[in-house]
C-alpha positions as a Python dict, from the first residue, in 0.01 Angstrom:
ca = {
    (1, 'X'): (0, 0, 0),
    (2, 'X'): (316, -144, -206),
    (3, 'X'): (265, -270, -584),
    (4, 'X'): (507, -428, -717),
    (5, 'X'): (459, -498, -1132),
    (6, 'X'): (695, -784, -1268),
    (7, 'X'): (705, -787, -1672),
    (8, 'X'): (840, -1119, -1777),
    (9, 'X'): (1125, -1184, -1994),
    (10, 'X'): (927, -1333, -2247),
    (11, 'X'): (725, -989, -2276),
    (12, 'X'): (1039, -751, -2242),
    (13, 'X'): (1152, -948, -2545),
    (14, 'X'): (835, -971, -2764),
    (15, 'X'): (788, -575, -2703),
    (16, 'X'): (1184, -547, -2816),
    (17, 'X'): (1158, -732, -3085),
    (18, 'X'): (828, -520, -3271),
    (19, 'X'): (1031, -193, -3178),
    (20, 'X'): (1316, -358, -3385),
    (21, 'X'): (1106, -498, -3644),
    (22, 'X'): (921, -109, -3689),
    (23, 'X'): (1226, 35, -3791),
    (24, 'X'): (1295, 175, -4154),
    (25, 'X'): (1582, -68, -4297),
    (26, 'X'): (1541, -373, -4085),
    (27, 'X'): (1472, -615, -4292),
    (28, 'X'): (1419, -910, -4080),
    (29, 'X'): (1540, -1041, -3705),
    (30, 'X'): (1812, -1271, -3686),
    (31, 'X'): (1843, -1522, -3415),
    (32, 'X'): (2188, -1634, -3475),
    (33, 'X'): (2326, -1972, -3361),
    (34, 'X'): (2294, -1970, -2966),
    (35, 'X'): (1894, -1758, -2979),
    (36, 'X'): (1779, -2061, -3253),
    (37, 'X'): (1886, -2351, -2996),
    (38, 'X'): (1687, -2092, -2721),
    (39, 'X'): (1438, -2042, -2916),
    (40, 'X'): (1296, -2347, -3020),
    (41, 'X'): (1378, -2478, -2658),
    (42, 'X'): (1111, -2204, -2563),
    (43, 'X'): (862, -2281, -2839),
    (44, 'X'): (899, -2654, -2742),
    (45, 'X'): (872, -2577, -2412),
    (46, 'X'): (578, -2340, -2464),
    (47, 'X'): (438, -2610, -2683),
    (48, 'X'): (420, -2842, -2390),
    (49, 'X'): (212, -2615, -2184),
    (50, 'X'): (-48, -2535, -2391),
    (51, 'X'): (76, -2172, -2463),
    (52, 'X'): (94, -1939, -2777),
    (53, 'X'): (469, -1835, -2819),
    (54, 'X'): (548, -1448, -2843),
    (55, 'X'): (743, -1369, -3155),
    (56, 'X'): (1059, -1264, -2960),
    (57, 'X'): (1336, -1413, -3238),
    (58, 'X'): (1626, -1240, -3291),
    (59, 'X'): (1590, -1105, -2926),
    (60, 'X'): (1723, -1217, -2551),
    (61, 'X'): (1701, -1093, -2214),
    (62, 'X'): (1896, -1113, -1924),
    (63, 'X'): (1795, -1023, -1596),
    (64, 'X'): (2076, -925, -1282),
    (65, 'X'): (1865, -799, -1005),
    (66, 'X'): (1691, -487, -1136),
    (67, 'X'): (1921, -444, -1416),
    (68, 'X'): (1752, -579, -1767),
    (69, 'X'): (1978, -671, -2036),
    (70, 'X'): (1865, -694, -2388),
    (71, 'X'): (2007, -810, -2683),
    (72, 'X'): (1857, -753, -3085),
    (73, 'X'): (2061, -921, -3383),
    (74, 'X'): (1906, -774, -3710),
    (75, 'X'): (1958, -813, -4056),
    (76, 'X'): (1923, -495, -4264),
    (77, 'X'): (1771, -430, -4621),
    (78, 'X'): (2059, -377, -4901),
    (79, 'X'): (2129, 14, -4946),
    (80, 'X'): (2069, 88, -4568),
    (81, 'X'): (2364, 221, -4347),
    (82, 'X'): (2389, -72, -4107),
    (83, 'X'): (2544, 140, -3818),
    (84, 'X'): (2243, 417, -3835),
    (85, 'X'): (1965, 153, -3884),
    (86, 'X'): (2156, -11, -3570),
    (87, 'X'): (2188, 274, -3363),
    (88, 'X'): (1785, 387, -3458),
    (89, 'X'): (1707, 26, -3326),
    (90, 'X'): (1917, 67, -3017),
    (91, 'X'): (1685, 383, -2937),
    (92, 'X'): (1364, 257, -3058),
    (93, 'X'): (1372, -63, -2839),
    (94, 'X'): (1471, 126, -2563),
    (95, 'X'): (1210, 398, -2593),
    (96, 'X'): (913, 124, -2615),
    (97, 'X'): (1043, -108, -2363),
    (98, 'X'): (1013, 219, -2131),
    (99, 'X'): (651, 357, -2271),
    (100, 'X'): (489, -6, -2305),
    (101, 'X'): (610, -206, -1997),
    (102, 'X'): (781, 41, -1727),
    (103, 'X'): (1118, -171, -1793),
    (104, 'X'): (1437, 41, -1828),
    (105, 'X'): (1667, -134, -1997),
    (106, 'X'): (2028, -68, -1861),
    (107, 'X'): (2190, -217, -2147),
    (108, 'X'): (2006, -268, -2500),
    (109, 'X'): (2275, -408, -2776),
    (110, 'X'): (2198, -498, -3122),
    (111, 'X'): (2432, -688, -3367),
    (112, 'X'): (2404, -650, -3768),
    (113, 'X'): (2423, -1047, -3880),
    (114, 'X'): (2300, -990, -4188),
    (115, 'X'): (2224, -768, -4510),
    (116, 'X'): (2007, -819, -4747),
    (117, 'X'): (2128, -765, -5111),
}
């Protein structure tokens, strides 16, 4: 017998963003421009149906047949090295997207926006 286990896109992003939240020097998730129009189209959306939204800010996901694509902008706290908080980020997300859901992400990318001073 075949199983086949789908994770949504809404999960693959909530897990992403509390890997990305967990690590020392991220101060906060940034959604930038185009993820704040997405995301309150999907909390509207959501909002319509009834449902609790997953706090997935700051974090998209793109699907292309089996390949999963994710994307993490991040601001980081003043005195951190924005490249190595980054970089810890880039492995953290893609660590827990593996252990918690099965999904290997073929691409994870995460953009500084911000730092706190």
């Amino acid at each position: 017998m075949h199983v086949e286990w789908i994770v949504e896109d809404a999960v693959v992003a909530s897990v992403a963003a509390h890997a990305a939240r967990s690590v020392p020097g991220v101060a906060r998730l940034e959604p930038g421009v185009a993820g704040l129009v997405r995301g309150w189209g999907r909390t509207r959306w959501q909002q319509v149906k009834g449902l609790t939204p997953a706090p997935a800010d700051g974090v998209s996901v793109r699907r292309a047949g089996d390949d999963v694509e994710v994307w993490v902008g991040i601001a980081t706290r003043a005195g951190a090295q924005a490249a190595a908080v980054a970089r810890a980020v880039q492995r953290e997300v893609r660590a827990r997207l593996t252990r918690d859901t099965g999904v290997r992400p073929g691409q994870v990318s995460v953009t500084v926006l911000d730092i706190e001073r």
